[in-house]
Amino acid sequence: DIVMTQSPDSLAVSLGERATINCKSSQNVLHSSTNENHLAWYQQKSGQPPKLLIYHASTRESGVPDRFSGSGSGTDFTLTISTLQTEDVAVYYCQQYYNIPRTFGQGTKLEIK
Amino acid sequence: QVQVVQSGAEVKKPGASVKVSCRSSGYTFVDYHIHWVRQAPGEGLEWMGHIYPKNGDTDYAQKFQGRVTMTRDTSITTVYMELSSLRSDDTAVYYCLRETWYYRDWGQGTLVTVSS
């Protein structure tokens, strides 16, 4: 199984500042057939199902604000929120869809400082 | 638009089984895998398995092998997830999701509480 490890586990950032969450996979998730990294990022607010933010490591889902961006390739990935807003308080998960079983990172809790 | 709607909350005793339904609409039901993911209270996301509605093929996480069964009824575009021999640590919100490689479309979640 591919193990997904996020860092940090929790993060407190001031409003308007940058937030950075890292995700490391135990195996390469760059898929040769698609030439895409099979890595997604989700945002989960309290009491709600997760919401897709980023797929293929860096493609923003339709309707997601452009302050959210994803980067990285192979085994190391980053989710960046450029200017933190109050509505960004949530838990963020990375997930690989390179193979079965699908696996998620443990989550990063983002709060306002 | 795509909709994924799950059945309501359940309370079960240890040792019992639970069957959660997941009805999809807004797309060609048989063409996309449906996955199940669960989330225990205060915990992260755990993948349980998936089913391909076109032919009923399934693949389950090793942890749930022998306890989980996923089925489908194409006539009503519904997938079912049955978990047996329930334990207290099966208390969780269970989500079904339509897969398009990644998970864009999530059900609202079904809380299953296992308590004596």
Short mmCIF file of C-alpha atoms in Angstrom, two decimals:
data_model
loop_
_atom_site.label_atom_id
_atom_site.label_comp_id
_atom_site.label_asym_id
_atom_site.label_seq_id
_atom_site.Cartn_x
_atom_site.Cartn_y
_atom_site.Cartn_z
CA ASP A 1 0.00 0.00 0.00
CA ILE A 2 1.13 3.56 -0.66
CA VAL A 3 1.52 5.44 2.60
CA MET A 4 0.65 9.14 2.49
CA THR A 5 2.25 11.31 5.17
CA GLN A 6 1.23 14.91 5.69
CA SER A 7 3.03 17.62 7.58
CA PRO A 8 2.35 19.34 9.81
CA ASP A 9 -0.55 17.68 11.65
CA SER A 10 -1.87 21.11 12.57
CA LEU A 11 -1.15 24.64 11.50
CA ALA A 12 -2.15 28.09 12.74
CA VAL A 13 -1.78 30.97 10.29
CA SER A 14 -2.78 34.62 10.51
CA LEU A 15 -5.52 35.95 8.24
CA GLY A 16 -4.08 37.08 4.92
CA GLU A 17 -0.91 35.05 5.37
CA ARG A 18 0.27 32.00 3.44
CA ALA A 19 -0.46 28.45 4.56
CA THR A 20 1.57 25.52 3.29
CA ILE A 21 0.76 21.84 3.76
CA ASN A 22 3.06 19.07 2.64
CA CYS A 23 2.27 15.53 1.54
CA LYS A 24 4.76 12.76 0.90
CA SER A 25 3.92 9.44 -0.72
CA SER A 26 5.89 6.27 -0.05
CA GLN A 27 5.93 5.51 -3.79
CA ASN A 28 5.99 7.55 -6.97
CA VAL A 29 2.43 8.48 -8.05
CA LEU A 30 3.37 9.86 -11.46
CA HIS A 31 1.33 7.67 -13.79
CA SER A 32 3.14 6.76 -17.02
CA SER A 33 -0.06 6.31 -19.04
CA THR A 34 -1.43 9.76 -18.24
CA ASN A 35 1.84 11.57 -17.44
CA GLU A 36 -0.05 13.00 -14.50
CA ASN A 37 0.59 12.77 -10.80
CA HIS A 38 -2.35 10.88 -9.34
CA LEU A 39 -2.63 13.03 -6.26
CA ALA A 40 -5.63 14.99 -5.02
CA TRP A 41 -6.27 17.45 -2.21
CA TYR A 42 -9.52 17.72 -0.28
CA GLN A 43 -10.91 20.21 2.21
CA GLN A 44 -13.22 19.03 4.96
CA LYS A 45 -15.14 21.47 7.10
CA SER A 46 -16.79 20.38 10.32
CA GLY A 47 -19.83 18.17 9.76
CA GLN A 48 -19.44 18.07 5.98
CA PRO A 49 -18.08 15.55 3.50
CA PRO A 50 -14.70 16.34 2.00
CA LYS A 51 -14.61 18.64 -1.00
CA LEU A 52 -12.25 18.20 -3.93
CA LEU A 53 -9.85 21.15 -4.26
CA ILE A 54 -7.00 19.96 -6.49
CA TYR A 55 -6.48 16.91 -8.71
CA HIS A 56 -3.55 15.71 -10.80
CA ALA A 57 -1.46 17.44 -8.11
CA SER A 58 -1.92 20.93 -9.54
CA THR A 59 -5.25 21.25 -11.39
CA ARG A 60 -7.72 23.37 -9.47
CA GLU A 61 -11.26 22.03 -9.40
CA SER A 62 -13.88 24.26 -11.00
CA GLY A 63 -15.15 26.88 -8.57
CA VAL A 64 -12.21 26.61 -6.16
CA PRO A 65 -10.72 30.04 -5.39
CA ASP A 66 -7.38 30.72 -7.05
CA ARG A 67 -5.72 31.30 -3.69
CA PHE A 68 -5.53 27.49 -3.52
CA SER A 69 -2.72 25.92 -5.51
CA GLY A 70 -1.03 22.53 -5.67
CA SER A 71 2.48 21.65 -6.69
CA GLY A 72 4.98 18.82 -6.66
CA SER A 73 5.69 15.62 -8.53
CA GLY A 74 6.67 12.04 -7.91
CA THR A 75 6.55 11.65 -4.15
CA ASP A 76 6.52 15.18 -2.74
CA PHE A 77 3.56 17.52 -2.96
CA THR A 78 2.41 20.82 -1.50
CA LEU A 79 -0.93 22.56 -1.05
CA THR A 80 -0.61 26.32 -0.70
CA ILE A 81 -3.24 28.81 0.36
CA SER A 82 -1.80 32.15 -0.66
CA THR A 83 -3.85 34.49 1.54
CA LEU A 84 -5.75 32.75 4.32
CA GLN A 85 -9.43 33.57 4.73
CA THR A 86 -11.67 32.70 7.68
CA GLU A 87 -13.63 30.23 5.54
CA ASP A 88 -10.45 28.21 4.94
CA VAL A 89 -10.51 26.82 8.48
CA ALA A 90 -10.80 23.08 7.86
CA VAL A 91 -8.94 19.80 7.77
CA TYR A 92 -7.04 19.14 4.55
CA TYR A 93 -6.26 15.69 3.17
CA CYS A 94 -4.08 14.48 0.34
CA GLN A 95 -4.99 11.24 -1.43
CA GLN A 96 -3.34 9.06 -4.03
CA TYR A 97 -5.36 7.47 -6.81
CA TYR A 98 -2.34 5.81 -8.42
CA ASN A 99 -3.39 2.37 -7.30
CA ILE A 100 -5.67 0.31 -5.11
CA PRO A 101 -6.07 0.59 -2.19
CA ARG A 102 -6.66 4.30 -2.39
CA THR A 103 -4.96 5.95 0.57
CA PHE A 104 -5.23 9.28 2.31
CA GLY A 105 -2.88 11.33 4.39
CA GLN A 106 -3.74 11.63 8.07
CA GLY A 107 -5.03 15.17 7.62
CA THR A 108 -3.78 18.64 8.53
CA LYS A 109 -5.93 20.85 10.72
CA LEU A 110 -5.72 24.50 9.67
CA GLU A 111 -6.70 27.20 12.12
CA ILE A 112 -6.52 30.97 12.36
CA LYS A 113 -3.76 32.38 14.55
CA GLN B 1 -25.92 17.59 -12.22
CA VAL B 2 -24.49 14.58 -10.41
CA GLN B 3 -26.18 13.64 -7.16
CA VAL B 4 -25.19 10.95 -4.69
CA VAL B 5 -27.71 10.33 -1.93
CA GLN B 6 -27.22 7.91 0.94
CA SER B 7 -29.62 6.28 3.36
CA GLY B 8 -30.14 7.57 6.86
CA ALA B 9 -28.36 7.04 10.14
CA GLU B 10 -28.33 3.60 11.75
CA VAL B 11 -27.86 2.33 15.29
CA LYS B 12 -26.76 -1.28 15.60
CA LYS B 13 -25.72 -3.65 18.36
CA PRO B 14 -22.32 -5.34 18.36
CA GLY B 15 -22.33 -8.42 16.17
CA ALA B 16 -25.11 -7.16 13.93
CA SER B 17 -24.89 -6.12 10.28
CA VAL B 18 -25.69 -2.83 8.59
CA LYS B 19 -26.58 -2.15 4.96
CA VAL B 20 -26.14 1.38 3.64
CA SER B 21 -27.57 2.43 0.28
CA CYS B 22 -26.21 4.99 -2.16
CA ARG B 23 -28.35 6.23 -5.06
CA SER B 24 -26.69 8.10 -7.91
CA SER B 25 -28.16 10.26 -10.64
CA GLY B 26 -27.08 12.75 -13.28
CA TYR B 27 -24.67 10.49 -15.13
CA THR B 28 -24.44 7.03 -16.72
CA PHE B 29 -24.52 4.89 -13.60
CA VAL B 30 -22.79 1.81 -14.97
CA ASP B 31 -19.76 3.66 -16.32
CA TYR B 32 -18.18 4.83 -13.04
CA HIS B 33 -16.85 2.98 -10.02
CA ILE B 34 -18.48 3.73 -6.68
CA HIS B 35 -16.09 3.77 -3.73
CA TRP B 36 -16.78 3.66 -0.02
CA VAL B 37 -14.74 5.60 2.54
CA ARG B 38 -15.39 5.82 6.26
CA GLN B 39 -14.44 8.30 8.96
CA ALA B 40 -14.51 7.45 12.65
CA PRO B 41 -15.31 10.33 15.03
CA GLY B 42 -12.41 12.79 15.09
CA GLU B 43 -10.36 10.58 12.78
CA GLY B 44 -9.19 10.59 9.16
CA LEU B 45 -10.50 9.00 5.98
CA GLU B 46 -10.26 5.24 5.44
CA TRP B 47 -10.85 3.57 2.08
CA MET B 48 -13.03 0.44 2.28
CA GLY B 49 -13.42 -0.72 -1.29
CA HIS B 50 -15.21 -0.17 -4.57
CA ILE B 51 -17.66 -1.68 -7.02
CA TYR B 52 -17.97 -1.34 -10.77
CA PRO B 53 -21.71 -1.16 -11.46
CA LYS B 54 -21.37 -2.33 -15.07
CA ASN B 55 -20.42 -5.87 -14.07
CA GLY B 56 -20.57 -5.90 -10.29
CA ASP B 57 -16.82 -6.43 -9.88
CA THR B 58 -15.60 -5.48 -6.41
CA ASP B 59 -12.30 -4.88 -4.66
CA TYR B 60 -12.13 -4.56 -0.89
CA ALA B 61 -9.48 -3.25 1.48
CA GLN B 62 -7.71 -6.13 3.17
CA LYS B 63 -8.86 -4.87 6.56
CA PHE B 64 -12.52 -5.45 5.62
CA GLN B 65 -12.17 -8.67 3.62
CA GLY B 66 -14.77 -11.17 4.79
CA ARG B 67 -16.87 -8.53 6.55
CA VAL B 68 -17.88 -6.16 3.76
CA THR B 69 -20.05 -6.80 0.72
CA MET B 70 -20.78 -4.24 -1.98
CA THR B 71 -23.61 -4.85 -4.43
CA ARG B 72 -25.57 -2.86 -6.97
CA ASP B 73 -29.03 -2.64 -8.49
CA THR B 74 -28.68 -1.01 -11.89
CA SER B 75 -32.45 -0.68 -12.31
CA ILE B 76 -32.53 1.92 -9.55
CA THR B 77 -28.94 3.21 -9.91
CA THR B 78 -28.17 2.22 -6.35
CA VAL B 79 -25.15 0.67 -4.70
CA TYR B 80 -25.20 -1.03 -1.31
CA MET B 81 -22.49 -1.54 1.27
CA GLU B 82 -23.11 -4.18 3.92
CA LEU B 83 -20.77 -4.52 6.89
CA SER B 84 -21.20 -7.50 9.19
CA SER B 85 -20.00 -8.52 12.65
CA LEU B 86 -20.11 -4.92 13.76
CA ARG B 87 -17.87 -3.75 16.59
CA SER B 88 -17.79 -0.51 18.53
CA ASP B 89 -14.84 0.69 16.46
CA ASP B 90 -17.00 0.48 13.32
CA THR B 91 -18.84 3.55 14.59
CA ALA B 92 -18.20 6.05 11.83
CA VAL B 93 -19.64 8.13 9.04
CA TYR B 94 -19.68 6.07 5.85
CA TYR B 95 -19.39 7.90 2.54
CA CYS B 96 -20.02 6.65 -0.96
CA LEU B 97 -18.35 8.47 -3.82
CA ARG B 98 -18.34 8.43 -7.57
CA GLU B 99 -14.84 7.97 -8.88
CA THR B 100 -13.45 9.92 -11.82
CA TRP B 101 -9.92 8.92 -10.82
CA TYR B 102 -10.28 11.40 -7.95
CA TYR B 103 -13.41 11.91 -5.83
CA ARG B 104 -15.46 14.84 -7.05
CA ASP B 105 -18.91 13.59 -6.05
CA TRP B 106 -19.54 12.55 -2.46
CA GLY B 107 -22.67 11.37 -0.74
CA GLN B 108 -23.76 13.24 2.36
CA GLY B 109 -22.53 10.46 4.62
CA THR B 110 -24.34 7.91 6.78
CA LEU B 111 -23.60 7.75 10.49
CA VAL B 112 -23.49 4.18 11.76
CA THR B 113 -23.37 3.89 15.53
CA VAL B 114 -22.51 0.54 17.10
CA SER B 115 -23.53 0.41 20.71
CA SER B 116 -24.92 -2.13 23.14
#
